[in-house]
mmCIF file of C-alpha atoms in Angstrom:
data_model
loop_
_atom_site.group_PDB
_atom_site.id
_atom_site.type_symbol
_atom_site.label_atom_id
_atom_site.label_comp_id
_atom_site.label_asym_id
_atom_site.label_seq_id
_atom_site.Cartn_x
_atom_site.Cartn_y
_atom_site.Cartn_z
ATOM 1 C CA UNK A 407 -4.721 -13.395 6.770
ATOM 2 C CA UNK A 408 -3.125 -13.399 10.045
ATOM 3 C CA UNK A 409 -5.392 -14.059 12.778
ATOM 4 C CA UNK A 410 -6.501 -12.840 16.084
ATOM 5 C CA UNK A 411 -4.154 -15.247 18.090
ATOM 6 C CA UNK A 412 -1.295 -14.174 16.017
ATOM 7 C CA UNK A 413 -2.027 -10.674 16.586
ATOM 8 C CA UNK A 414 -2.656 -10.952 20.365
ATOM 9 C CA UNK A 415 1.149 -12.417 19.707
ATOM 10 C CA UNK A 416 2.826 -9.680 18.471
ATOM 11 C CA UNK A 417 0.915 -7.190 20.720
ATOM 12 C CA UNK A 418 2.356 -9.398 23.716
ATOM 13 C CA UNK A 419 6.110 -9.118 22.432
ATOM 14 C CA UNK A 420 5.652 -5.388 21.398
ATOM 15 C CA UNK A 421 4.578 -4.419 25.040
ATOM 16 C CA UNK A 422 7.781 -6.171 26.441
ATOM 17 C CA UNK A 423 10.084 -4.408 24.293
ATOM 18 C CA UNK A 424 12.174 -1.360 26.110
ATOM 19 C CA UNK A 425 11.227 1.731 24.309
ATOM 20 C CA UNK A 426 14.375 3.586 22.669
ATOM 21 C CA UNK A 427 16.374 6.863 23.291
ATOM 22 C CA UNK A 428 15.556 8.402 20.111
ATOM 23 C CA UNK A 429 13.120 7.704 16.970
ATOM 24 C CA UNK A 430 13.412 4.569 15.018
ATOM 25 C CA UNK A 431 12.130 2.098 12.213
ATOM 26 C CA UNK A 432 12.786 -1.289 12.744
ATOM 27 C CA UNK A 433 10.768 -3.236 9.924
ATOM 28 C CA UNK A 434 6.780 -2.331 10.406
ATOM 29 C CA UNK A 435 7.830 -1.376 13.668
ATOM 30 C CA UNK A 436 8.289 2.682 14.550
ATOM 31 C CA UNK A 437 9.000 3.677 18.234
ATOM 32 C CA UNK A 438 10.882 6.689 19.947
ATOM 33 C CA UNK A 439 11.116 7.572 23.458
ATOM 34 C CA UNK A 440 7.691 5.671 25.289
ATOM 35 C CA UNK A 441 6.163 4.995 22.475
ATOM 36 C CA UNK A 442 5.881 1.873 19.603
ATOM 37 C CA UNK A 443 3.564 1.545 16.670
ATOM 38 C CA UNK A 444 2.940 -1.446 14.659
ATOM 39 C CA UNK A 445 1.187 -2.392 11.583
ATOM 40 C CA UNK A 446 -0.661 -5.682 12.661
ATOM 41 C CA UNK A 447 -1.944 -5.963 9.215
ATOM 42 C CA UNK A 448 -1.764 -3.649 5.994
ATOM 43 C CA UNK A 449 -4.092 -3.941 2.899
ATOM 44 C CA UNK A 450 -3.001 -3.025 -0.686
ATOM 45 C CA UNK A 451 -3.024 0.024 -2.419
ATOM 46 C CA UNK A 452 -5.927 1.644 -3.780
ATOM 47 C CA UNK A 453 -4.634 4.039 -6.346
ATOM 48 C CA UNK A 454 -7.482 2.663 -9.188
ATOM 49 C CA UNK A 455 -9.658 0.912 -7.178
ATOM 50 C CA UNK A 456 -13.284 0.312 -7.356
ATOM 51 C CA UNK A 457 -14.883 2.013 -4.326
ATOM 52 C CA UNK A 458 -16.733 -1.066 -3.949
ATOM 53 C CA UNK A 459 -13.269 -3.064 -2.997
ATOM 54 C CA UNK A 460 -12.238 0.040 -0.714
ATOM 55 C CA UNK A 461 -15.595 -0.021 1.444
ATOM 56 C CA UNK A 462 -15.278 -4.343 1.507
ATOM 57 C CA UNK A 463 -11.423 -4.071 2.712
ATOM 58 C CA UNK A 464 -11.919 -1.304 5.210
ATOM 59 C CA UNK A 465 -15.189 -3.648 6.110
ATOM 60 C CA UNK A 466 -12.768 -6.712 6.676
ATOM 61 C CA UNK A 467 -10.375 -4.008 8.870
ATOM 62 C CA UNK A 468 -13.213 -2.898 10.637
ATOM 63 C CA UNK A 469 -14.301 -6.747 11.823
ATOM 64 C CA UNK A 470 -10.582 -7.868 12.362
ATOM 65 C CA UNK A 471 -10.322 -4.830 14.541
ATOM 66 C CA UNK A 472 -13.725 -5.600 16.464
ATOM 67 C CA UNK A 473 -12.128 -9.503 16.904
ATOM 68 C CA UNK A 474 -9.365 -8.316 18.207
ATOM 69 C CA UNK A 475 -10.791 -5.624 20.408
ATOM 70 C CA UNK A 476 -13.235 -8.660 21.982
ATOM 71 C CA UNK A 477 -9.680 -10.380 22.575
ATOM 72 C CA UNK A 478 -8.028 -7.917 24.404
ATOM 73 C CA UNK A 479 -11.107 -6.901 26.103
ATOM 74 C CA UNK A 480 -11.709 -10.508 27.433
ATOM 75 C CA UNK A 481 -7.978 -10.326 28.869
ATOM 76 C CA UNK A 482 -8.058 -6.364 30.203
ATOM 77 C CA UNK A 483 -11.451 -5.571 30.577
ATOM 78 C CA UNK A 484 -13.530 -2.857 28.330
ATOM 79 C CA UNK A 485 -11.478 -0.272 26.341
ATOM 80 C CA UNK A 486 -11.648 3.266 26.915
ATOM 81 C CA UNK A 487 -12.363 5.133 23.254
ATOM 82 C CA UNK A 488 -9.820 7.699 22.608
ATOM 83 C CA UNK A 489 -10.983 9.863 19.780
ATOM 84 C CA UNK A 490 -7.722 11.788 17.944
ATOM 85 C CA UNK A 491 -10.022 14.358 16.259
ATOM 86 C CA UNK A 492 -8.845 16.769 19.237
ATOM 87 C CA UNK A 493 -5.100 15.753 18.460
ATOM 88 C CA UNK A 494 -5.875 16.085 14.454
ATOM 89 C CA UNK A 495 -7.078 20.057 15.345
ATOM 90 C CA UNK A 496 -4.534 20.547 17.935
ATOM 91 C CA UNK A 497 -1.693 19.261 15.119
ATOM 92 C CA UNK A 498 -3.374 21.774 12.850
ATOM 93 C CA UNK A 499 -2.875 24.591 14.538
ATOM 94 C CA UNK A 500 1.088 23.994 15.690
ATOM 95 C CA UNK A 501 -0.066 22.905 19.231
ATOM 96 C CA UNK A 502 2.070 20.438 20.687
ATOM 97 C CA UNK A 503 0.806 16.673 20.585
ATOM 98 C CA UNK A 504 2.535 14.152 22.369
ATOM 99 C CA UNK A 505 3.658 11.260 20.473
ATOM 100 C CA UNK A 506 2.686 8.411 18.804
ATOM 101 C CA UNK A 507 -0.814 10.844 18.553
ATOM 102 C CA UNK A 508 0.913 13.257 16.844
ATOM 103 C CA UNK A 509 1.390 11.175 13.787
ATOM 104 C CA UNK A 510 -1.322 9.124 14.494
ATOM 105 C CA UNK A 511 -3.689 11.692 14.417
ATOM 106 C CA UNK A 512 -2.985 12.249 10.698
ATOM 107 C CA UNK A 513 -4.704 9.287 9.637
ATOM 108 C CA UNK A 514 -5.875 6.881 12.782
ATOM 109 C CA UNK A 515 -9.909 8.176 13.628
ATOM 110 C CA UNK A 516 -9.870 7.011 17.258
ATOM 111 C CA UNK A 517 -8.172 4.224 19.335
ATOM 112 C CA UNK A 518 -9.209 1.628 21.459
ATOM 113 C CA UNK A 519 -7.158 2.252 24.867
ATOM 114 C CA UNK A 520 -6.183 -0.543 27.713
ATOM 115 C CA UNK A 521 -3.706 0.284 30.614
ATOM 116 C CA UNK A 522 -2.195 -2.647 31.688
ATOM 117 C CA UNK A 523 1.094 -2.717 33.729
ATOM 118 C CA UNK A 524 2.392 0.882 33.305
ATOM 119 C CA UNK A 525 2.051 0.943 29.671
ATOM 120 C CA UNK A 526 -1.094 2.304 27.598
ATOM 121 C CA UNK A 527 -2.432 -0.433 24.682
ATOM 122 C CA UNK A 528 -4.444 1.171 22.054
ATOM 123 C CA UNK A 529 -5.473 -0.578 18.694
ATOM 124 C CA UNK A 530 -6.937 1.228 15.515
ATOM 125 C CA UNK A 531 -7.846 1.213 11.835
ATOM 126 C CA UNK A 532 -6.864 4.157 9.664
ATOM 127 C CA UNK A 533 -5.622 5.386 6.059
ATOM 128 C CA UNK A 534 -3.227 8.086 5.268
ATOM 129 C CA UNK A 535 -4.942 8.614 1.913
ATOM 130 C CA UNK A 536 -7.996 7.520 -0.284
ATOM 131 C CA UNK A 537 -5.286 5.788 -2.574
ATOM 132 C CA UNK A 538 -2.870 4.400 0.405
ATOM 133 C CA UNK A 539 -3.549 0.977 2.099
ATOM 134 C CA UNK A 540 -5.240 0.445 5.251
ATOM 135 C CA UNK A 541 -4.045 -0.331 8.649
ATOM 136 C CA UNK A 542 -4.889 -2.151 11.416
ATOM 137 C CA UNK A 543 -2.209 -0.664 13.848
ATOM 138 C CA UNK A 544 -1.352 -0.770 17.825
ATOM 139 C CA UNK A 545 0.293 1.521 19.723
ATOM 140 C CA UNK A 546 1.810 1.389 23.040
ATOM 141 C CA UNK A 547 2.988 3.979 25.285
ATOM 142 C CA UNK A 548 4.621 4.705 28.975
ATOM 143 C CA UNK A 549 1.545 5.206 31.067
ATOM 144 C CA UNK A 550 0.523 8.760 31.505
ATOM 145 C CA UNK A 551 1.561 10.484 28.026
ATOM 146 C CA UNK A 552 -2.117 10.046 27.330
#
């Protein structure tokens, strides 16, 4: 398991990186114009799984999320709580979302949100399906498209 320091780590290099011109994939790495997502961590699948072991990994998410969130907060200050239920119904109906929400949206509940030095920081657990592996993700974005 990769821990908290090793997170804060990648977060720190991710929010120095220049955001590109158009949409791209660059390992577990997606960004596009102001935006990059990440997958911190990723758990296995869960296409015959005992709902026991899905409710003890998303458990294990949850805390490394809350460890991290402590982290970042002891650095930044207290997280705003950005809840993409709003960008999920939005997305629904063919309304314009900005991105990363739009695709985060599809499978991130809410986001932990920092601003810190003209970029936005937000951190989340999410799933795209019961079967499909959880995330713990982060997503940064130019200041102001949220």
């Amino acid at each position: 398991m990769t821990s908290t320091a090793d997170h804060v780590t990648s977060i720190d290099r991710l929010r120095a990186r220049d955001f590109p011109r158009q949409r791209a994939v660059d390992g577990r790495v997606a960004s596009g114009p102001g935006f990059h997502v990440a997958d911190l961590r990723a758990s296995e699948d869960f296409w015959d799984a005992d709902p026991a072991r899905v409710e003890e990994v998303l458990e294990e998410f949850e805390a490394e999320l809350g460890a991290l969130v402590q982290a970042l907060t002891l650095r930044w200050g207290a997280p705003a709580v950005l809840d993409l239920t709003d960008s999920l119904e939005r997305s629904a109906m063919g309304e314009p979302v900005p991105p990363p929400l739009d695709t985060l949206c599809g499978y991130v509940p809410e986001l932990h949100i920092w601003h810190v030095d003209g970029r936005w920081v937000g951190l989340g657990v999410g799933q795209g399906g019961r079967e499909l592996p959880f995330q713990l993700l982060v997503a940064i974005g130019e200041e102001g498209t949220i």
